[in-house]
Amino acid sequence: MTHTPKPQPHPMTMEAEQAQIEEFLREFLASKVELAVGLADGLAAIPQEGWSEAIQGMAPLMLASGEEPFSVAEFLVLASVGRRARHLQDPAAVDLDDPATQEVGRQLSEVWTCIDARAMARAQEVAS
């Protein structure tokens, strides 16, 4: 009886790996922009003088659903990005080399870094 060697997967080429990473980044950015557009659209339906109260009123709902609530400043940054970057909701429209797209990514990253840090601190507080 002969033993047939198990086929080994072919290692991914550097180009294929780079393409896969870029596709992930496009889809990730598009999903965050989609959320920001939703926030911008929601704010557009509220008179400006009611924004702070509406944003703060969302906090208990977000906490109840397991999400870290946005601060008013974070919400306003996200809504601003949503208004300016609506076209980036489609991953095919995301040009990772475009400076304007990179700026959108930087702003979103800054907001989510703050949100994630608060979520981690809250989790540690609950755990202790």
CSV table of C-alpha atoms in Angstrom, one decimal:
chain,number,residue,atom,x,y,z
A,1,MET,CA,0.0,0.0,0.0
A,2,THR,CA,1.4,3.3,-1.0
A,3,HIS,CA,1.1,6.5,1.0
A,4,THR,CA,-0.1,9.5,-0.8
A,5,PRO,CA,1.3,12.7,0.6
A,6,LYS,CA,-1.2,15.2,1.8
A,7,PRO,CA,-1.3,18.2,-0.6
A,8,GLN,CA,0.2,21.2,1.0
A,9,PRO,CA,-1.4,24.6,0.5
A,10,HIS,CA,0.5,26.9,-1.6
A,11,PRO,CA,2.0,29.8,0.3
A,12,MET,CA,0.3,33.1,-0.6
A,13,THR,CA,2.5,35.4,-2.7
A,14,MET,CA,3.4,38.8,-1.3
A,15,GLU,CA,1.3,40.4,-4.0
A,16,ALA,CA,-1.8,38.3,-3.2
A,17,GLU,CA,-1.3,38.9,0.5
A,18,GLN,CA,-1.0,42.7,-0.1
A,19,ALA,CA,-4.2,42.6,-2.2
A,20,GLN,CA,-6.0,40.7,0.5
A,21,ILE,CA,-4.9,43.2,3.1
A,22,GLU,CA,-6.0,46.2,0.9
A,23,GLU,CA,-9.4,44.6,0.3
A,24,PHE,CA,-9.9,44.1,4.0
A,25,LEU,CA,-8.9,47.8,4.6
A,26,ARG,CA,-11.3,49.0,1.9
A,27,GLU,CA,-14.2,47.0,3.4
A,28,PHE,CA,-13.4,48.0,7.0
A,29,LEU,CA,-13.1,51.7,6.1
A,30,ALA,CA,-16.3,51.5,4.1
A,31,SER,CA,-18.2,49.9,7.0
A,32,LYS,CA,-17.0,52.6,9.4
A,33,VAL,CA,-17.9,55.4,6.9
A,34,GLU,CA,-21.4,53.8,6.5
A,35,LEU,CA,-21.9,54.1,10.3
A,36,ALA,CA,-20.7,57.7,10.2
A,37,VAL,CA,-23.1,58.5,7.4
A,38,GLY,CA,-25.9,57.0,9.4
A,39,LEU,CA,-25.0,59.2,12.4
A,40,ALA,CA,-24.8,62.3,10.1
A,41,ASP,CA,-28.2,61.5,8.6
A,42,GLY,CA,-29.6,61.1,12.1
A,43,LEU,CA,-28.2,64.4,13.3
A,44,ALA,CA,-29.6,66.1,10.2
A,45,ALA,CA,-33.1,65.2,11.4
A,46,ILE,CA,-32.6,66.9,14.7
A,47,PRO,CA,-32.4,70.7,15.2
A,48,GLN,CA,-28.8,71.6,16.1
A,49,GLU,CA,-29.7,72.9,19.6
A,50,GLY,CA,-31.0,69.4,20.5
A,51,TRP,CA,-27.8,67.5,19.3
A,52,SER,CA,-26.1,67.2,22.6
A,53,GLU,CA,-29.2,66.0,24.4
A,54,ALA,CA,-30.0,63.5,21.7
A,55,ILE,CA,-26.4,62.1,21.7
A,56,GLN,CA,-26.3,61.8,25.4
A,57,GLY,CA,-29.7,60.1,25.4
A,58,MET,CA,-28.3,57.4,23.2
A,59,ALA,CA,-25.7,56.4,25.9
A,60,PRO,CA,-27.9,54.1,28.0
A,61,LEU,CA,-29.2,52.3,24.9
A,62,MET,CA,-25.6,51.8,23.6
A,63,LEU,CA,-24.5,50.5,27.0
A,64,ALA,CA,-27.5,48.2,27.2
A,65,SER,CA,-26.6,46.7,23.8
A,66,GLY,CA,-23.0,46.1,24.9
A,67,GLU,CA,-21.6,49.1,22.9
A,68,GLU,CA,-19.4,51.8,24.3
A,69,PRO,CA,-21.3,55.1,23.9
A,70,PHE,CA,-19.8,58.0,21.9
A,71,SER,CA,-19.0,61.2,23.6
A,72,VAL,CA,-20.7,64.3,22.1
A,73,ALA,CA,-17.3,65.3,20.5
A,74,GLU,CA,-16.7,61.8,19.0
A,75,PHE,CA,-20.3,61.7,17.7
A,76,LEU,CA,-19.8,65.1,16.0
A,77,VAL,CA,-16.5,64.0,14.4
A,78,LEU,CA,-18.1,60.9,13.1
A,79,ALA,CA,-21.0,62.8,11.7
A,80,SER,CA,-18.7,65.3,10.1
A,81,VAL,CA,-16.8,62.4,8.5
A,82,GLY,CA,-20.1,60.9,7.3
A,83,ARG,CA,-21.1,64.1,5.6
A,84,ARG,CA,-17.8,64.5,3.8
A,85,ALA,CA,-17.1,60.9,3.0
A,86,ARG,CA,-20.5,59.5,2.0
A,87,HIS,CA,-18.9,58.3,-1.3
A,88,LEU,CA,-16.6,55.9,0.6
A,89,GLN,CA,-19.4,53.7,1.8
A,90,ASP,CA,-18.7,51.5,-1.3
A,91,PRO,CA,-15.4,49.6,-0.8
A,92,ALA,CA,-14.8,49.8,-4.6
A,93,ALA,CA,-14.6,53.6,-4.2
A,94,VAL,CA,-12.0,53.5,-1.5
A,95,ASP,CA,-8.6,54.6,-2.9
A,96,LEU,CA,-6.1,53.8,-0.1
A,97,ASP,CA,-3.5,56.1,-1.8
A,98,ASP,CA,-5.7,59.2,-1.8
A,99,PRO,CA,-4.7,61.7,0.9
A,100,ALA,CA,-8.4,62.6,1.5
A,101,THR,CA,-9.2,59.0,2.1
A,102,GLN,CA,-6.2,58.6,4.4
A,103,GLU,CA,-7.4,61.6,6.4
A,104,VAL,CA,-10.9,60.0,6.8
A,105,GLY,CA,-9.2,56.8,8.0
A,106,ARG,CA,-7.0,58.8,10.4
A,107,GLN,CA,-10.0,60.6,11.9
A,108,LEU,CA,-12.0,57.4,12.2
A,109,SER,CA,-9.1,55.6,13.8
A,110,GLU,CA,-8.6,58.4,16.4
A,111,VAL,CA,-12.3,58.2,17.4
A,112,TRP,CA,-12.3,54.4,17.6
A,113,THR,CA,-9.0,54.4,19.6
A,114,CYS,CA,-10.7,56.6,22.2
A,115,ILE,CA,-13.8,54.5,22.3
A,116,ASP,CA,-11.9,51.2,22.5
A,117,ALA,CA,-9.7,52.6,25.4
A,118,ARG,CA,-12.8,53.6,27.4
A,119,ALA,CA,-14.4,50.1,26.7
A,120,MET,CA,-11.2,48.4,27.9
A,121,ALA,CA,-11.1,50.6,31.1
A,122,ARG,CA,-14.8,49.9,31.7
A,123,ALA,CA,-14.2,46.1,31.3
A,124,GLN,CA,-11.3,46.2,33.7
A,125,GLU,CA,-13.3,48.2,36.2
A,126,VAL,CA,-16.1,45.7,36.0
A,127,ALA,CA,-13.7,42.8,36.4
A,128,SER,CA,-12.1,44.2,39.6
